[in-house]
Amino acid sequence: MCINYIPPTKVVLEEYFDVDDPGYDWEEEVWQDYQAPILIQHDGMREVRIASYGLVPKWKIPPGDKHYATMNARAETVGEKPTYRRAWQHGKLCLVPMLGFFEPCYESGKAERWRFSMADGKPFAVAGIWRAWQEEQGYTFSFSLLTINADSHPLLRRMHKPGDEKRSLVIVPSKDYDAWLGCRDPELARTYFVKQVAERLTGMPMPIPRRG
């Protein structure tokens, strides 16, 4: 699973993903419940919206109820789990633009943070699902990243604790951005759940910078 990633700058978002400046700033690294840009299709056009990472944000959990992480949705069960089913079945598909993401490697015996990015250094976009929340003054938005099994991936199979299932984000080829965003057939959407682009990832250790 992915709990932390690097979003693009506004310049990269506009130039590489061909969308307008959303008029909102975001952090250099995104964690659960942080705001970040996502791409959706509205009236046949690609749009950027600012959304919270995790399909059910903490502030939407009723007092006293247990909060659980919804940052990642498993491709195998996204159409069945109550949390994700409605967004999936109603074609609420999005792309999450990135420059890189992080995973923990335990080969040394303890967690070591690794950064993954495309070998050519280019930005990329990951398949996700999103939803809108009715507020008093309009809507807010949230999203989850879709993941697939990565037991055979040369790099990602080395991540996470020994014995844990290995997972990969679904990186969508740039030529398929609009086709993915416009897809409203859940079964057709599943054809994008492949590791074709993920095979071009490169990774290296990158500890969390110390502050102060």
Short mmCIF file of C-alpha atoms in Angstrom, two decimals:
data_model
loop_
_atom_site.label_atom_id
_atom_site.label_comp_id
_atom_site.label_asym_id
_atom_site.label_seq_id
_atom_site.Cartn_x
_atom_site.Cartn_y
_atom_site.Cartn_z
CA MET A 1 0.00 0.00 0.00
CA CYS A 2 1.03 3.62 -0.44
CA ILE A 3 0.62 5.98 2.48
CA ASN A 4 2.77 8.89 1.29
CA TYR A 5 3.66 10.42 -2.09
CA ILE A 6 5.03 13.51 -3.84
CA PRO A 7 2.50 15.53 -5.85
CA PRO A 8 3.55 17.66 -8.84
CA THR A 9 4.19 21.38 -8.63
CA LYS A 10 1.63 23.71 -10.17
CA VAL A 11 3.87 24.26 -13.16
CA VAL A 12 4.18 20.52 -13.80
CA LEU A 13 0.47 20.03 -13.25
CA GLU A 14 -0.40 22.64 -15.88
CA GLU A 15 2.26 21.79 -18.44
CA TYR A 16 2.39 18.00 -18.23
CA PHE A 17 -1.20 17.14 -17.36
CA ASP A 18 -2.82 19.93 -19.40
CA VAL A 19 -5.10 21.38 -16.71
CA ASP A 20 -5.50 24.86 -15.22
CA ASP A 21 -4.08 26.04 -11.92
CA PRO A 22 -6.71 25.03 -9.32
CA GLY A 23 -5.94 28.14 -7.27
CA TYR A 24 -4.95 26.18 -4.18
CA ASP A 25 -1.58 25.31 -2.65
CA TRP A 26 -0.64 21.85 -1.37
CA GLU A 27 2.18 20.28 0.62
CA GLU A 28 5.38 18.94 -0.95
CA GLU A 29 4.53 15.48 0.40
CA VAL A 30 1.01 14.10 0.78
CA TRP A 31 -0.12 11.95 3.70
CA GLN A 32 -3.51 10.75 4.92
CA ASP A 33 -6.13 13.54 4.97
CA TYR A 34 -3.81 16.02 3.20
CA GLN A 35 -5.27 18.02 0.32
CA ALA A 36 -3.83 17.28 -3.13
CA PRO A 37 -4.77 17.66 -6.81
CA ILE A 38 -6.62 14.90 -8.65
CA LEU A 39 -7.80 14.78 -12.26
CA ILE A 40 -11.38 13.90 -13.16
CA GLN A 41 -13.53 14.17 -16.28
CA HIS A 42 -16.40 16.69 -16.20
CA ASP A 43 -18.64 17.30 -19.21
CA GLY A 44 -16.14 15.41 -21.33
CA MET A 45 -13.21 17.60 -20.30
CA ARG A 46 -10.24 16.91 -18.05
CA GLU A 47 -10.41 18.92 -14.82
CA VAL A 48 -8.33 19.26 -11.68
CA ARG A 49 -9.90 19.23 -8.25
CA ILE A 50 -8.41 19.46 -4.80
CA ALA A 51 -9.29 16.43 -2.71
CA SER A 52 -8.43 14.79 0.59
CA TYR A 53 -6.23 11.67 0.53
CA GLY A 54 -8.39 8.86 1.88
CA LEU A 55 -11.90 8.24 0.56
CA VAL A 56 -13.39 8.66 4.05
CA PRO A 57 -11.59 11.58 5.74
CA LYS A 58 -11.16 11.56 9.51
CA TRP A 59 -13.52 14.50 9.92
CA LYS A 60 -16.31 12.47 8.30
CA ILE A 61 -16.14 9.74 10.95
CA PRO A 62 -18.97 10.11 13.52
CA PRO A 63 -17.77 10.75 17.10
CA GLY A 64 -17.03 7.50 18.86
CA ASP A 65 -16.69 5.46 15.65
CA LYS A 66 -13.35 3.87 14.80
CA HIS A 67 -11.38 5.48 12.00
CA TYR A 68 -9.79 3.19 9.45
CA ALA A 69 -7.41 3.99 6.61
CA THR A 70 -9.03 4.41 3.17
CA MET A 71 -6.00 5.70 1.29
CA ASN A 72 -5.72 2.54 -0.82
CA ALA A 73 -8.45 0.42 -2.40
CA ARG A 74 -7.63 -3.11 -3.52
CA ALA A 75 -8.49 -3.62 -7.20
CA GLU A 76 -9.65 -7.16 -6.46
CA THR A 77 -12.38 -6.03 -4.04
CA VAL A 78 -13.05 -2.37 -4.88
CA GLY A 79 -16.44 -3.28 -6.35
CA GLU A 80 -17.49 -5.23 -3.26
CA LYS A 81 -16.33 -3.32 -0.19
CA PRO A 82 -19.04 -0.98 1.14
CA THR A 83 -16.60 1.91 1.49
CA TYR A 84 -15.54 1.90 -2.16
CA ARG A 85 -18.36 0.10 -4.00
CA ARG A 86 -20.53 3.11 -4.84
CA ALA A 87 -17.66 5.19 -6.24
CA TRP A 88 -16.44 2.25 -8.33
CA GLN A 89 -19.82 1.20 -9.69
CA HIS A 90 -20.74 4.79 -10.58
CA GLY A 91 -17.54 5.35 -12.54
CA LYS A 92 -16.01 7.89 -10.17
CA LEU A 93 -12.56 7.32 -11.59
CA CYS A 94 -9.70 9.77 -11.17
CA LEU A 95 -6.00 10.14 -11.85
CA VAL A 96 -3.63 11.16 -9.09
CA PRO A 97 -0.58 12.97 -10.54
CA MET A 98 2.75 12.27 -8.86
CA LEU A 99 6.48 12.75 -9.04
CA GLY A 100 7.17 9.80 -6.74
CA PHE A 101 5.83 7.68 -3.88
CA PHE A 102 7.29 5.98 -0.83
CA GLU A 103 7.31 2.42 0.51
CA PRO A 104 9.11 0.81 3.47
CA CYS A 105 11.83 -1.80 2.90
CA TYR A 106 12.62 -4.22 5.75
CA GLU A 107 15.59 -6.03 4.20
CA SER A 108 17.94 -4.53 6.81
CA GLY A 109 15.71 -5.75 9.65
CA LYS A 110 14.00 -2.41 10.21
CA ALA A 111 11.89 -0.08 8.10
CA GLU A 112 13.87 1.98 5.58
CA ARG A 113 11.94 4.48 3.46
CA TRP A 114 12.39 4.12 -0.30
CA ARG A 115 11.29 6.57 -2.96
CA PHE A 116 9.93 5.24 -6.25
CA SER A 117 9.67 7.25 -9.45
CA MET A 118 9.78 6.71 -13.20
CA ALA A 119 13.23 5.79 -14.49
CA ASP A 120 13.04 8.60 -17.07
CA GLY A 121 12.27 11.16 -14.33
CA LYS A 122 8.91 12.15 -15.83
CA PRO A 123 5.74 12.79 -13.80
CA PHE A 124 3.14 10.04 -13.86
CA ALA A 125 -0.46 9.46 -12.85
CA VAL A 126 -1.99 6.72 -10.73
CA ALA A 127 -5.50 5.27 -11.03
CA GLY A 128 -7.87 6.16 -8.23
CA ILE A 129 -11.49 6.56 -7.22
CA TRP A 130 -13.09 9.71 -5.78
CA ARG A 131 -16.26 10.96 -4.16
CA ALA A 132 -17.97 14.26 -3.37
CA TRP A 133 -19.22 15.30 0.06
CA GLN A 134 -22.16 17.68 0.39
CA GLU A 135 -21.25 20.59 2.64
CA GLU A 136 -23.18 23.68 3.74
CA GLN A 137 -21.46 25.75 1.07
CA GLY A 138 -20.94 23.39 -1.84
CA TYR A 139 -18.85 20.22 -2.00
CA THR A 140 -15.55 18.83 -0.81
CA PHE A 141 -13.82 15.84 -2.42
CA SER A 142 -11.76 12.83 -1.37
CA PHE A 143 -9.94 9.97 -3.11
CA SER A 144 -8.24 6.59 -2.76
CA LEU A 145 -5.44 5.04 -4.81
CA LEU A 146 -6.09 1.69 -6.48
CA THR A 147 -3.58 -1.11 -5.87
CA ILE A 148 -2.82 -4.51 -7.42
CA ASN A 149 -0.69 -7.48 -6.36
CA ALA A 150 3.05 -6.96 -6.82
CA ASP A 151 4.49 -10.31 -5.73
CA SER A 152 6.28 -10.57 -9.08
CA HIS A 153 7.45 -6.96 -9.36
CA PRO A 154 11.27 -6.82 -9.28
CA LEU A 155 11.37 -3.87 -6.85
CA LEU A 156 8.04 -3.63 -5.06
CA ARG A 157 8.12 -7.28 -4.02
CA ARG A 158 11.02 -6.29 -1.76
CA MET A 159 8.94 -3.74 0.15
CA HIS A 160 6.92 -4.05 3.37
CA LYS A 161 7.33 -6.59 6.14
CA PRO A 162 8.32 -10.19 5.38
CA GLY A 163 5.19 -12.25 4.86
CA ASP A 164 2.99 -9.28 3.93
CA GLU A 165 1.36 -9.27 0.51
CA LYS A 166 3.20 -6.95 -1.87
CA ARG A 167 1.12 -4.26 -3.59
CA SER A 168 1.63 -1.84 -6.47
CA LEU A 169 -0.09 1.34 -7.50
CA VAL A 170 -1.79 1.26 -10.91
CA ILE A 171 0.20 3.65 -13.12
CA VAL A 172 -1.86 4.68 -16.15
CA PRO A 173 0.00 5.36 -19.44
CA SER A 174 -0.33 9.00 -20.54
CA LYS A 175 -2.01 7.95 -23.80
CA ASP A 176 -4.84 6.41 -21.74
CA TYR A 177 -5.50 9.29 -19.34
CA ASP A 178 -8.75 10.45 -20.90
CA ALA A 179 -9.95 6.94 -21.69
CA TRP A 180 -9.54 5.97 -18.02
CA LEU A 181 -11.22 9.14 -16.77
CA GLY A 182 -14.15 8.66 -19.12
CA CYS A 183 -14.64 4.95 -18.45
CA ARG A 184 -18.02 4.16 -16.87
CA ASP A 185 -17.95 0.37 -17.25
CA PRO A 186 -16.45 -1.31 -14.14
CA GLU A 187 -15.42 -4.39 -16.08
CA LEU A 188 -13.70 -2.35 -18.78
CA ALA A 189 -11.95 -0.31 -16.08
CA ARG A 190 -10.41 -3.53 -14.76
CA THR A 191 -8.42 -3.90 -17.98
CA TYR A 192 -6.22 -1.05 -16.73
CA PHE A 193 -5.12 -3.07 -13.69
CA VAL A 194 -1.75 -4.13 -15.09
CA LYS A 195 1.87 -3.53 -14.10
CA GLN A 196 2.99 -2.52 -17.61
CA VAL A 197 4.09 1.01 -16.67
CA ALA A 198 5.07 0.04 -13.13
CA GLU A 199 7.83 -2.10 -14.63
CA ARG A 200 9.62 1.15 -15.55
CA LEU A 201 9.89 2.30 -11.94
CA THR A 202 13.17 2.91 -10.21
CA GLY A 203 13.67 3.07 -6.45
CA MET A 204 16.24 4.14 -3.87
CA PRO A 205 16.47 4.71 -0.11
CA MET A 206 15.34 8.17 0.95
CA PRO A 207 14.93 8.78 4.71
CA ILE A 208 12.43 11.32 5.99
CA PRO A 209 14.27 14.68 6.27
CA ARG A 210 14.88 15.90 9.80
CA ARG A 211 13.25 19.19 10.71
CA GLY A 212 14.33 21.85 13.11
#
